[in-house]
C-alpha cells in the first residue's frame, strides 16, 4: 500500500473505482430495463461522488433526488440513531426507487431509508452501496448492489467519505490511520 502525505493509506485508486462503478452501473441498468422511470436517491453527503459516477451510465428514464441524513456517530462508530435533515419533497408513491448510499456499516441508515420509502408507497425499493463494511452490522440487512466489500474493519475516507468533514474531495479511497 502507498503511504501518502496525508497519513492515509490507499485502498482503491481512482481508476479501479471508475471501472468497478461502471461495471456495477451496467448490472443495475440490466435489472431496470428503462421501460419504467427509476428514481435514484442520493444520500448526502457521503454518496455524492459515487452517485454522480453511477448515474452517468443509466441513460434514459431516470430521475434524481437527494436526501440528507445524519447518523449519530460517536467518533468512528454508529450510535444507532438516524435523523433526517430537512424535508424530502419528491413524491415517491408508485415509483421504483434506487437508494444510493456510501457505506453500509451498522445498517441503521439503510434500514431507515428502506422503511422511509416503503412507507411513502414506493412500488419497489432497492439499494446500491459503494462500500459494505460487514464487521459492525447491528441489523440484518444487505444492499442489493455493492461496489466493494471491506475484508477487515477499517475506517475509510475519500471518494465522498469524510472524517470530521475532511477528505471527501479525494478521488481515491483511503484507510484513515490515526
Ligand atoms: P450505518 O448507519 O452504521 O450503516 O452508517 C452508515 C453511515 O456512517 C455511512 O453512510 C457513513 O456516512 C458513515 N460511516 C460508516 N463507516 C464509515 C467510514 O469508514 N468512513 C466514513 N464514514 C463512515
Ligand atoms: Mg452516509
Short mmCIF file of N, CA and C and ligand atoms in Angstrom, two decimals:
data_model
loop_
_atom_site.label_atom_id
_atom_site.label_comp_id
_atom_site.label_asym_id
_atom_site.label_seq_id
_atom_site.Cartn_x
_atom_site.Cartn_y
_atom_site.Cartn_z
N UNK A 1 0.83 -1.22 0.00
CA UNK A 1 0.00 0.00 0.00
C UNK A 1 0.86 1.26 0.00
N UNK A 2 0.37 2.29 -0.65
CA UNK A 2 1.15 3.53 -0.78
C UNK A 2 0.89 4.45 0.41
N UNK A 3 1.93 4.92 1.00
CA UNK A 3 1.82 5.94 2.06
C UNK A 3 1.65 7.30 1.38
N UNK A 4 0.75 8.10 1.87
CA UNK A 4 0.54 9.41 1.27
C UNK A 4 0.96 10.49 2.26
N UNK A 5 1.12 11.71 1.75
CA UNK A 5 1.47 12.80 2.67
C UNK A 5 0.36 13.09 3.68
N UNK A 6 -0.86 12.60 3.43
CA UNK A 6 -1.97 12.85 4.34
C UNK A 6 -1.90 11.96 5.59
N UNK A 7 -1.05 10.93 5.57
CA UNK A 7 -1.09 9.94 6.64
C UNK A 7 -2.23 8.96 6.42
N UNK A 8 -2.64 8.83 5.16
CA UNK A 8 -3.71 7.90 4.80
C UNK A 8 -3.09 6.75 4.00
N UNK A 9 -3.74 5.61 4.01
CA UNK A 9 -3.25 4.51 3.19
C UNK A 9 -4.23 4.20 2.08
N UNK A 10 -3.70 4.15 0.89
CA UNK A 10 -4.55 3.94 -0.29
C UNK A 10 -5.16 2.53 -0.28
N UNK A 11 -6.48 2.48 -0.48
CA UNK A 11 -7.15 1.18 -0.61
C UNK A 11 -7.55 0.92 -2.07
N UNK A 12 -8.25 1.87 -2.67
CA UNK A 12 -8.65 1.74 -4.08
C UNK A 12 -8.31 3.03 -4.82
N UNK A 13 -7.61 2.90 -5.92
CA UNK A 13 -7.25 4.06 -6.73
C UNK A 13 -8.42 4.51 -7.59
N UNK A 14 -8.28 5.70 -8.16
CA UNK A 14 -9.37 6.31 -8.93
C UNK A 14 -9.77 5.45 -10.13
N UNK A 15 -8.81 4.85 -10.80
CA UNK A 15 -9.10 4.06 -12.00
C UNK A 15 -9.83 2.75 -11.63
N UNK A 16 -9.41 2.14 -10.55
CA UNK A 16 -10.07 0.92 -10.08
C UNK A 16 -11.52 1.22 -9.69
N UNK A 17 -11.72 2.34 -9.01
CA UNK A 17 -13.08 2.75 -8.62
C UNK A 17 -13.92 3.02 -9.86
N UNK A 18 -13.34 3.73 -10.82
CA UNK A 18 -14.08 4.08 -12.04
C UNK A 18 -14.56 2.82 -12.76
N UNK A 19 -13.66 1.84 -12.88
CA UNK A 19 -14.01 0.60 -13.59
C UNK A 19 -15.10 -0.17 -12.86
N UNK A 20 -14.97 -0.28 -11.54
CA UNK A 20 -15.93 -1.05 -10.75
C UNK A 20 -17.31 -0.38 -10.73
N UNK A 21 -17.31 0.94 -10.65
CA UNK A 21 -18.60 1.66 -10.61
C UNK A 21 -19.31 1.53 -11.97
N UNK A 22 -18.54 1.57 -13.03
CA UNK A 22 -19.12 1.40 -14.37
C UNK A 22 -19.73 0.00 -14.53
N UNK A 23 -19.00 -0.99 -14.05
CA UNK A 23 -19.47 -2.38 -14.11
C UNK A 23 -20.77 -2.55 -13.31
N UNK A 24 -20.77 -1.97 -12.11
CA UNK A 24 -21.96 -2.05 -11.24
C UNK A 24 -23.15 -1.33 -11.88
N UNK A 25 -22.87 -0.19 -12.49
CA UNK A 25 -23.94 0.58 -13.14
C UNK A 25 -24.59 -0.24 -14.26
N UNK A 26 -23.79 -0.98 -15.00
CA UNK A 26 -24.33 -1.81 -16.09
C UNK A 26 -25.20 -2.93 -15.55
N UNK A 27 -24.75 -3.49 -14.42
CA UNK A 27 -25.52 -4.55 -13.77
C UNK A 27 -26.90 -4.02 -13.32
N UNK A 28 -26.90 -2.85 -12.73
CA UNK A 28 -28.14 -2.24 -12.25
C UNK A 28 -29.04 -1.93 -13.43
N UNK A 29 -28.45 -1.34 -14.45
CA UNK A 29 -29.21 -0.94 -15.65
C UNK A 29 -29.86 -2.15 -16.32
N UNK A 30 -29.19 -3.29 -16.28
CA UNK A 30 -29.74 -4.50 -16.89
C UNK A 30 -30.98 -4.99 -16.12
N UNK A 31 -31.00 -4.74 -14.81
CA UNK A 31 -32.15 -5.15 -14.00
C UNK A 31 -33.34 -4.20 -14.15
N UNK A 32 -33.03 -2.92 -14.25
CA UNK A 32 -34.09 -1.93 -14.53
C UNK A 32 -33.97 -1.64 -16.02
N UNK A 33 -34.88 -2.14 -16.80
CA UNK A 33 -34.68 -2.11 -18.25
C UNK A 33 -34.97 -0.76 -18.90
N UNK A 34 -35.42 0.21 -18.11
CA UNK A 34 -35.65 1.53 -18.68
C UNK A 34 -37.07 1.75 -19.18
N UNK A 35 -37.90 0.71 -19.09
CA UNK A 35 -39.29 0.88 -19.55
C UNK A 35 -40.11 1.70 -18.55
N UNK A 36 -39.66 1.71 -17.30
CA UNK A 36 -40.33 2.49 -16.26
C UNK A 36 -39.32 3.42 -15.60
N UNK A 37 -39.79 4.58 -15.18
CA UNK A 37 -38.89 5.54 -14.55
C UNK A 37 -38.21 4.97 -13.30
N UNK A 38 -36.94 5.24 -13.16
CA UNK A 38 -36.20 4.87 -11.96
C UNK A 38 -35.80 6.15 -11.23
N UNK A 39 -36.27 6.26 -9.98
CA UNK A 39 -35.89 7.42 -9.16
C UNK A 39 -34.66 7.07 -8.33
N UNK A 40 -33.54 7.72 -8.65
CA UNK A 40 -32.28 7.47 -7.95
C UNK A 40 -32.12 8.51 -6.85
N UNK A 41 -32.00 8.04 -5.62
CA UNK A 41 -31.92 8.94 -4.47
C UNK A 41 -30.51 8.92 -3.89
N UNK A 42 -29.87 10.04 -3.94
CA UNK A 42 -28.52 10.19 -3.40
C UNK A 42 -28.60 10.53 -1.91
N UNK A 43 -27.91 9.76 -1.10
CA UNK A 43 -27.91 10.01 0.34
C UNK A 43 -26.71 10.91 0.67
N UNK A 44 -27.03 12.15 1.01
CA UNK A 44 -25.99 13.15 1.28
C UNK A 44 -25.47 13.03 2.71
N UNK A 45 -24.18 13.39 2.95
CA UNK A 45 -23.34 13.91 1.91
C UNK A 45 -22.48 12.83 1.28
N UNK A 46 -22.25 11.75 2.00
CA UNK A 46 -21.23 10.77 1.65
C UNK A 46 -21.31 10.17 0.26
N UNK A 47 -22.52 10.05 -0.29
CA UNK A 47 -22.69 9.34 -1.57
C UNK A 47 -22.54 10.24 -2.79
N UNK A 48 -22.21 11.51 -2.60
CA UNK A 48 -22.31 12.42 -3.75
C UNK A 48 -21.40 12.03 -4.92
N UNK A 49 -20.22 11.54 -4.65
CA UNK A 49 -19.30 11.21 -5.74
C UNK A 49 -19.69 9.89 -6.41
N UNK A 50 -20.03 8.91 -5.61
CA UNK A 50 -20.50 7.61 -6.11
C UNK A 50 -21.76 7.81 -6.96
N UNK A 51 -22.69 8.59 -6.44
CA UNK A 51 -23.95 8.86 -7.14
C UNK A 51 -23.69 9.47 -8.51
N UNK A 52 -22.85 10.48 -8.51
CA UNK A 52 -22.56 11.20 -9.76
C UNK A 52 -21.93 10.26 -10.79
N UNK A 53 -21.00 9.42 -10.37
CA UNK A 53 -20.35 8.48 -11.30
C UNK A 53 -21.32 7.39 -11.76
N UNK A 54 -22.15 6.93 -10.85
CA UNK A 54 -23.08 5.83 -11.15
C UNK A 54 -24.15 6.23 -12.17
N UNK A 55 -24.83 7.35 -11.90
CA UNK A 55 -26.00 7.70 -12.73
C UNK A 55 -25.61 8.12 -14.16
N UNK A 56 -24.35 8.47 -14.35
CA UNK A 56 -23.90 8.81 -15.71
C UNK A 56 -24.11 7.67 -16.69
N UNK A 57 -24.14 6.45 -16.18
CA UNK A 57 -24.25 5.27 -17.04
C UNK A 57 -25.68 4.79 -17.21
N UNK A 58 -26.65 5.45 -16.61
CA UNK A 58 -28.02 4.91 -16.60
C UNK A 58 -28.86 5.27 -17.82
N UNK A 59 -28.50 6.32 -18.51
CA UNK A 59 -29.24 6.66 -19.73
C UNK A 59 -30.64 7.17 -19.45
N UNK A 60 -31.57 6.72 -20.25
CA UNK A 60 -32.92 7.26 -20.31
C UNK A 60 -33.81 6.86 -19.13
N UNK A 61 -34.85 7.66 -18.91
CA UNK A 61 -35.93 7.34 -17.97
C UNK A 61 -35.47 7.25 -16.50
N UNK A 62 -34.57 8.14 -16.16
CA UNK A 62 -34.05 8.20 -14.80
C UNK A 62 -34.30 9.59 -14.22
N UNK A 63 -34.75 9.66 -12.98
CA UNK A 63 -34.85 10.94 -12.29
C UNK A 63 -33.98 10.88 -11.04
N UNK A 64 -33.60 12.04 -10.56
CA UNK A 64 -32.69 12.07 -9.41
C UNK A 64 -33.28 12.91 -8.28
N UNK A 65 -32.94 12.51 -7.07
CA UNK A 65 -33.36 13.27 -5.88
C UNK A 65 -32.29 13.09 -4.81
N UNK A 66 -32.36 13.96 -3.82
CA UNK A 66 -31.31 14.00 -2.80
C UNK A 66 -31.96 14.02 -1.42
N UNK A 67 -31.43 13.20 -0.53
CA UNK A 67 -31.93 13.18 0.84
C UNK A 67 -30.73 13.35 1.76
N UNK A 68 -30.94 14.11 2.82
CA UNK A 68 -29.82 14.34 3.73
C UNK A 68 -30.13 13.70 5.07
N UNK A 69 -29.25 12.82 5.49
CA UNK A 69 -29.41 12.14 6.76
C UNK A 69 -28.22 12.41 7.64
N UNK A 70 -28.47 12.29 8.91
CA UNK A 70 -27.37 12.41 9.86
C UNK A 70 -27.50 11.23 10.81
N UNK A 71 -26.43 10.43 10.90
CA UNK A 71 -26.49 9.32 11.86
C UNK A 71 -25.67 9.72 13.07
N UNK A 72 -26.18 9.38 14.21
CA UNK A 72 -25.45 9.73 15.43
C UNK A 72 -24.24 8.83 15.53
N UNK A 73 -23.08 9.44 15.43
CA UNK A 73 -21.86 8.65 15.49
C UNK A 73 -21.01 9.16 16.64
N UNK A 74 -20.45 8.19 17.33
CA UNK A 74 -19.56 8.51 18.42
C UNK A 74 -18.15 8.26 17.89
N UNK A 75 -17.48 9.31 17.45
CA UNK A 75 -16.18 9.14 16.79
C UNK A 75 -16.37 8.35 15.50
N UNK A 76 -15.79 7.16 15.42
CA UNK A 76 -15.86 6.37 14.19
C UNK A 76 -16.94 5.29 14.26
N UNK A 77 -17.75 5.25 15.31
CA UNK A 77 -18.75 4.20 15.49
C UNK A 77 -20.18 4.75 15.46
N UNK A 78 -21.13 3.95 14.92
CA UNK A 78 -22.52 4.34 14.92
C UNK A 78 -23.10 4.24 16.33
N UNK A 79 -23.91 5.25 16.69
CA UNK A 79 -24.56 5.19 17.99
C UNK A 79 -26.03 4.77 17.84
N UNK A 80 -26.42 4.40 16.64
CA UNK A 80 -27.73 3.77 16.45
C UNK A 80 -28.84 4.66 15.94
N UNK A 81 -28.76 5.97 16.14
CA UNK A 81 -29.87 6.84 15.74
C UNK A 81 -29.66 7.44 14.36
N UNK A 82 -30.75 7.58 13.60
CA UNK A 82 -30.68 8.21 12.29
C UNK A 82 -31.70 9.34 12.26
N UNK A 83 -31.26 10.49 11.76
CA UNK A 83 -32.13 11.66 11.73
C UNK A 83 -32.11 12.23 10.32
N UNK A 84 -33.30 12.65 9.87
CA UNK A 84 -33.35 13.30 8.56
C UNK A 84 -33.14 14.79 8.72
N UNK A 85 -32.32 15.34 7.83
CA UNK A 85 -32.04 16.78 7.88
C UNK A 85 -32.83 17.42 6.74
N UNK A 86 -33.79 18.27 7.07
CA UNK A 86 -34.61 18.90 6.04
C UNK A 86 -35.70 17.98 5.55
N UNK A 87 -36.48 18.47 4.55
CA UNK A 87 -37.64 17.73 4.07
C UNK A 87 -37.32 17.10 2.73
N UNK A 88 -37.82 15.87 2.49
CA UNK A 88 -37.67 15.24 1.19
C UNK A 88 -38.96 15.50 0.41
N UNK A 89 -38.89 16.36 -0.60
CA UNK A 89 -40.10 16.86 -1.24
C UNK A 89 -40.57 15.99 -2.42
N UNK A 90 -39.72 15.13 -2.93
CA UNK A 90 -40.01 14.34 -4.14
C UNK A 90 -41.12 13.31 -3.87
N UNK A 91 -42.19 13.25 -4.71
CA UNK A 91 -43.19 12.18 -4.50
C UNK A 91 -42.57 10.81 -4.79
N UNK A 92 -42.83 9.85 -3.90
CA UNK A 92 -42.21 8.53 -4.03
C UNK A 92 -43.23 7.44 -4.37
N UNK A 93 -44.52 7.75 -4.20
CA UNK A 93 -45.57 6.74 -4.36
C UNK A 93 -45.57 6.17 -5.78
N UNK A 94 -45.62 4.85 -5.85
CA UNK A 94 -45.71 4.16 -7.13
C UNK A 94 -44.42 4.07 -7.92
N UNK A 95 -43.34 4.61 -7.36
CA UNK A 95 -42.08 4.66 -8.12
C UNK A 95 -41.13 3.52 -7.76
N UNK A 96 -40.29 3.18 -8.73
CA UNK A 96 -39.17 2.29 -8.47
C UNK A 96 -38.02 3.15 -7.97
N UNK A 97 -37.54 2.82 -6.78
CA UNK A 97 -36.53 3.68 -6.15
C UNK A 97 -35.21 2.94 -5.98
N UNK A 98 -34.15 3.62 -6.33
CA UNK A 98 -32.80 3.11 -6.06
C UNK A 98 -32.14 4.06 -5.07
N UNK A 99 -31.95 3.56 -3.86
CA UNK A 99 -31.23 4.35 -2.84
C UNK A 99 -29.74 4.21 -3.13
N UNK A 100 -29.05 5.33 -3.22
CA UNK A 100 -27.60 5.28 -3.49
C UNK A 100 -26.87 5.78 -2.25
N UNK A 101 -26.19 4.86 -1.59
CA UNK A 101 -25.55 5.12 -0.29
C UNK A 101 -24.03 4.96 -0.38
N UNK A 102 -23.33 5.60 0.51
CA UNK A 102 -21.87 5.44 0.53
C UNK A 102 -21.45 4.13 1.19
N UNK A 103 -21.89 3.93 2.44
CA UNK A 103 -21.42 2.80 3.24
C UNK A 103 -22.56 2.14 3.98
N UNK A 104 -22.55 0.81 4.04
CA UNK A 104 -23.42 0.12 5.00
C UNK A 104 -22.50 -0.42 6.08
N UNK A 105 -22.68 0.13 7.28
CA UNK A 105 -21.82 -0.23 8.41
C UNK A 105 -22.67 -0.95 9.46
N UNK A 106 -23.26 -0.23 10.41
CA UNK A 106 -24.18 -0.90 11.34
C UNK A 106 -25.44 -1.36 10.61
N UNK A 107 -25.81 -0.62 9.57
CA UNK A 107 -27.02 -0.93 8.80
C UNK A 107 -28.22 -0.08 9.19
N UNK A 108 -28.09 0.71 10.24
CA UNK A 108 -29.22 1.54 10.72
C UNK A 108 -29.69 2.53 9.65
N UNK A 109 -28.75 3.14 8.96
CA UNK A 109 -29.11 4.16 7.97
C UNK A 109 -29.89 3.54 6.81
N UNK A 110 -29.39 2.44 6.27
CA UNK A 110 -30.07 1.80 5.14
C UNK A 110 -31.45 1.27 5.56
N UNK A 111 -31.53 0.72 6.75
CA UNK A 111 -32.80 0.24 7.27
C UNK A 111 -33.81 1.40 7.37
N UNK A 112 -33.36 2.52 7.87
CA UNK A 112 -34.20 3.71 7.97
C UNK A 112 -34.72 4.11 6.59
N UNK A 113 -33.84 4.14 5.61
CA UNK A 113 -34.20 4.61 4.27
C UNK A 113 -35.19 3.67 3.58
N UNK A 114 -34.97 2.38 3.71
CA UNK A 114 -35.87 1.41 3.07
C UNK A 114 -37.27 1.55 3.66
N UNK A 115 -37.35 1.65 4.98
CA UNK A 115 -38.65 1.84 5.65
C UNK A 115 -39.30 3.16 5.22
N UNK A 116 -38.49 4.18 5.13
CA UNK A 116 -38.97 5.52 4.77
C UNK A 116 -39.66 5.50 3.41
N UNK A 117 -39.03 4.89 2.42
CA UNK A 117 -39.61 4.90 1.06
C UNK A 117 -40.75 3.90 0.92
N UNK A 118 -40.71 2.81 1.65
CA UNK A 118 -41.84 1.86 1.63
C UNK A 118 -43.08 2.52 2.24
N UNK A 119 -42.88 3.24 3.32
CA UNK A 119 -43.98 3.95 3.99
C UNK A 119 -44.61 4.98 3.07
N UNK A 120 -43.81 5.55 2.19
CA UNK A 120 -44.32 6.53 1.24
C UNK A 120 -44.87 5.89 -0.02
N UNK A 121 -45.04 4.59 -0.02
CA UNK A 121 -45.76 3.89 -1.08
C UNK A 121 -44.96 3.63 -2.35
N UNK A 122 -43.65 3.52 -2.24
CA UNK A 122 -42.84 3.20 -3.42
C UNK A 122 -43.25 1.83 -3.98
N UNK A 123 -43.19 1.68 -5.30
CA UNK A 123 -43.52 0.39 -5.93
C UNK A 123 -42.43 -0.63 -5.62
N UNK A 124 -41.18 -0.18 -5.65
CA UNK A 124 -40.08 -1.05 -5.25
C UNK A 124 -38.95 -0.19 -4.69
N UNK A 125 -38.20 -0.78 -3.77
CA UNK A 125 -37.07 -0.07 -3.17
C UNK A 125 -35.85 -0.98 -3.23
N UNK A 126 -34.83 -0.51 -3.94
CA UNK A 126 -33.56 -1.24 -3.94
C UNK A 126 -32.44 -0.29 -3.57
N UNK A 127 -31.29 -0.87 -3.26
CA UNK A 127 -30.19 -0.02 -2.81
C UNK A 127 -28.88 -0.39 -3.49
N UNK A 128 -28.12 0.66 -3.79
CA UNK A 128 -26.76 0.49 -4.31
C UNK A 128 -25.82 1.17 -3.34
N UNK A 129 -24.81 0.44 -2.93
CA UNK A 129 -23.92 0.95 -1.90
C UNK A 129 -22.48 0.88 -2.39
N UNK A 130 -21.73 1.94 -2.17
CA UNK A 130 -20.34 1.93 -2.61
C UNK A 130 -19.51 0.91 -1.82
N UNK A 131 -19.72 0.90 -0.51
CA UNK A 131 -18.86 0.06 0.33
C UNK A 131 -19.66 -0.68 1.39
N UNK A 132 -19.42 -1.98 1.47
CA UNK A 132 -20.01 -2.77 2.54
C UNK A 132 -18.95 -3.02 3.61
N UNK A 133 -19.29 -2.63 4.85
CA UNK A 133 -18.42 -2.92 6.00
C UNK A 133 -19.17 -3.89 6.90
N UNK A 134 -19.05 -5.19 6.67
CA UNK A 134 -19.90 -6.16 7.36
C UNK A 134 -19.57 -6.38 8.84
N UNK A 135 -18.46 -5.82 9.32
CA UNK A 135 -17.99 -6.18 10.68
C UNK A 135 -18.79 -5.58 11.82
N UNK A 136 -19.40 -4.42 11.60
CA UNK A 136 -20.15 -3.76 12.69
C UNK A 136 -21.66 -3.87 12.53
N UNK A 137 -22.12 -4.82 11.72
CA UNK A 137 -23.55 -4.86 11.42
C UNK A 137 -24.37 -5.10 12.69
N UNK A 138 -25.38 -4.23 12.92
CA UNK A 138 -26.25 -4.37 14.08
C UNK A 138 -27.65 -4.82 13.67
N UNK A 139 -28.02 -4.57 12.41
CA UNK A 139 -29.32 -5.04 11.91
C UNK A 139 -29.07 -5.92 10.68
N UNK A 140 -29.95 -6.92 10.52
CA UNK A 140 -29.76 -7.87 9.42
C UNK A 140 -30.21 -7.20 8.12
N UNK A 141 -29.25 -6.72 7.36
CA UNK A 141 -29.59 -6.00 6.14
C UNK A 141 -28.43 -6.12 5.15
N UNK A 142 -28.79 -6.20 3.86
CA UNK A 142 -27.75 -6.28 2.85
C UNK A 142 -28.18 -5.42 1.67
N UNK A 143 -27.24 -4.68 1.12
CA UNK A 143 -27.55 -3.86 -0.04
C UNK A 143 -27.72 -4.75 -1.27
N UNK A 144 -28.61 -4.35 -2.18
CA UNK A 144 -28.82 -5.15 -3.40
C UNK A 144 -27.61 -5.11 -4.32
N UNK A 145 -26.96 -3.97 -4.38
CA UNK A 145 -25.77 -3.81 -5.22
C UNK A 145 -24.66 -3.18 -4.38
N UNK A 146 -23.46 -3.75 -4.49
CA UNK A 146 -22.34 -3.27 -3.71
C UNK A 146 -21.11 -3.18 -4.61
N UNK A 147 -20.41 -2.04 -4.56
CA UNK A 147 -19.22 -1.90 -5.39
C UNK A 147 -18.03 -2.64 -4.77
N UNK A 148 -17.77 -2.40 -3.48
CA UNK A 148 -16.63 -3.03 -2.81
C UNK A 148 -17.05 -3.48 -1.41
N UNK A 149 -16.39 -4.54 -0.92
CA UNK A 149 -16.62 -5.02 0.45
C UNK A 149 -15.28 -5.04 1.18
N UNK A 150 -15.25 -4.46 2.36
CA UNK A 150 -14.01 -4.47 3.15
C UNK A 150 -13.86 -5.81 3.87
N UNK A 151 -12.68 -6.39 3.74
CA UNK A 151 -12.44 -7.70 4.38
C UNK A 151 -12.01 -7.53 5.84
N UNK A 152 -11.59 -6.32 6.18
CA UNK A 152 -11.24 -6.03 7.57
C UNK A 152 -11.97 -4.77 8.00
N UNK A 153 -12.18 -4.64 9.30
CA UNK A 153 -12.85 -3.46 9.80
C UNK A 153 -11.92 -2.25 9.77
N UNK A 154 -12.21 -1.33 8.84
CA UNK A 154 -11.36 -0.16 8.68
C UNK A 154 -12.23 1.08 8.66
N UNK A 155 -11.65 2.21 9.05
CA UNK A 155 -12.33 3.48 8.86
C UNK A 155 -11.75 4.14 7.63
N UNK A 156 -12.63 4.44 6.66
CA UNK A 156 -12.15 4.90 5.36
C UNK A 156 -12.61 6.32 5.05
N UNK A 157 -11.83 6.99 4.24
CA UNK A 157 -12.16 8.35 3.79
C UNK A 157 -11.82 8.49 2.30
N UNK A 158 -12.32 9.57 1.73
CA UNK A 158 -12.10 9.84 0.31
C UNK A 158 -13.29 9.37 -0.51
N UNK A 159 -13.33 9.77 -1.77
CA UNK A 159 -14.44 9.42 -2.68
C UNK A 159 -15.79 9.73 -2.01
N UNK A 160 -15.89 10.91 -1.41
CA UNK A 160 -17.15 11.36 -0.79
C UNK A 160 -17.19 11.16 0.71
N UNK A 161 -16.36 10.25 1.22
CA UNK A 161 -16.43 9.91 2.65
C UNK A 161 -15.51 10.78 3.48
N UNK A 162 -15.97 11.10 4.66
CA UNK A 162 -15.24 12.07 5.47
C UNK A 162 -14.82 11.54 6.82
N UNK A 163 -13.90 12.27 7.39
CA UNK A 163 -13.69 12.24 8.82
C UNK A 163 -13.72 13.69 9.25
N UNK A 164 -14.68 14.06 10.11
CA UNK A 164 -14.88 15.46 10.53
C UNK A 164 -14.94 16.39 9.31
N UNK A 165 -15.68 15.95 8.27
CA UNK A 165 -15.94 16.72 7.03
C UNK A 165 -14.72 16.87 6.11
N UNK A 166 -13.61 16.25 6.48
CA UNK A 166 -12.43 16.33 5.62
C UNK A 166 -12.30 15.11 4.72
N UNK A 167 -11.55 15.26 3.64
CA UNK A 167 -11.15 14.20 2.69
C UNK A 167 -12.23 13.80 1.69
N UNK A 168 -13.41 14.38 1.75
CA UNK A 168 -14.49 13.97 0.82
C UNK A 168 -14.09 14.20 -0.64
N UNK A 169 -13.24 15.17 -0.88
CA UNK A 169 -12.90 15.59 -2.24
C UNK A 169 -11.89 14.66 -2.93
N UNK A 170 -11.26 13.77 -2.19
CA UNK A 170 -10.22 12.93 -2.80
C UNK A 170 -10.85 11.90 -3.74
N UNK A 171 -10.27 11.69 -4.92
CA UNK A 171 -10.88 10.74 -5.88
C UNK A 171 -10.58 9.28 -5.58
N UNK A 172 -9.73 9.01 -4.59
CA UNK A 172 -9.40 7.63 -4.23
C UNK A 172 -10.01 7.31 -2.86
N UNK A 173 -10.01 6.01 -2.51
CA UNK A 173 -10.47 5.62 -1.18
C UNK A 173 -9.25 5.25 -0.33
N UNK A 174 -9.22 5.78 0.88
CA UNK A 174 -8.10 5.58 1.80
C UNK A 174 -8.58 5.02 3.14
N UNK A 175 -7.70 4.30 3.78
CA UNK A 175 -7.93 4.00 5.19
C UNK A 175 -7.33 5.15 6.00
N UNK A 176 -8.10 5.61 6.98
CA UNK A 176 -7.60 6.66 7.85
C UNK A 176 -6.80 6.02 8.97
N UNK A 177 -5.53 6.38 9.00
CA UNK A 177 -4.65 5.85 10.06
C UNK A 177 -4.49 6.92 11.13
N UNK A 178 -4.97 6.61 12.31
CA UNK A 178 -4.90 7.59 13.40
C UNK A 178 -3.47 7.78 13.89
P1 LIG B 1 -24.60 2.89 9.47
O1 LIG B 1 -25.92 3.53 9.76
O2 LIG B 1 -23.85 2.49 10.72
O3 LIG B 1 -24.68 1.75 8.47
O4 LIG B 1 -23.64 4.01 8.95
C1 LIG B 1 -23.67 4.47 7.76
C2 LIG B 1 -23.02 5.84 7.70
O5 LIG B 1 -21.94 6.01 8.60
C3 LIG B 1 -22.44 5.95 6.34
O6 LIG B 1 -23.43 6.46 5.47
C4 LIG B 1 -21.29 6.88 6.56
O7 LIG B 1 -21.71 8.21 6.39
C5 LIG B 1 -20.86 6.65 7.97
N1 LIG B 1 -19.67 5.77 8.00
C6 LIG B 1 -19.61 4.47 8.38
N2 LIG B 1 -18.37 3.98 8.27
C7 LIG B 1 -17.62 4.99 7.79
C8 LIG B 1 -16.22 5.10 7.41
O8 LIG B 1 -15.42 4.16 7.48
N3 LIG B 1 -15.84 6.31 6.94
C9 LIG B 1 -16.66 7.38 6.81
N4 LIG B 1 -17.97 7.30 7.13
C10 LIG B 1 -18.44 6.13 7.62
MG1 LIG B 2 -23.80 8.32 4.73
#
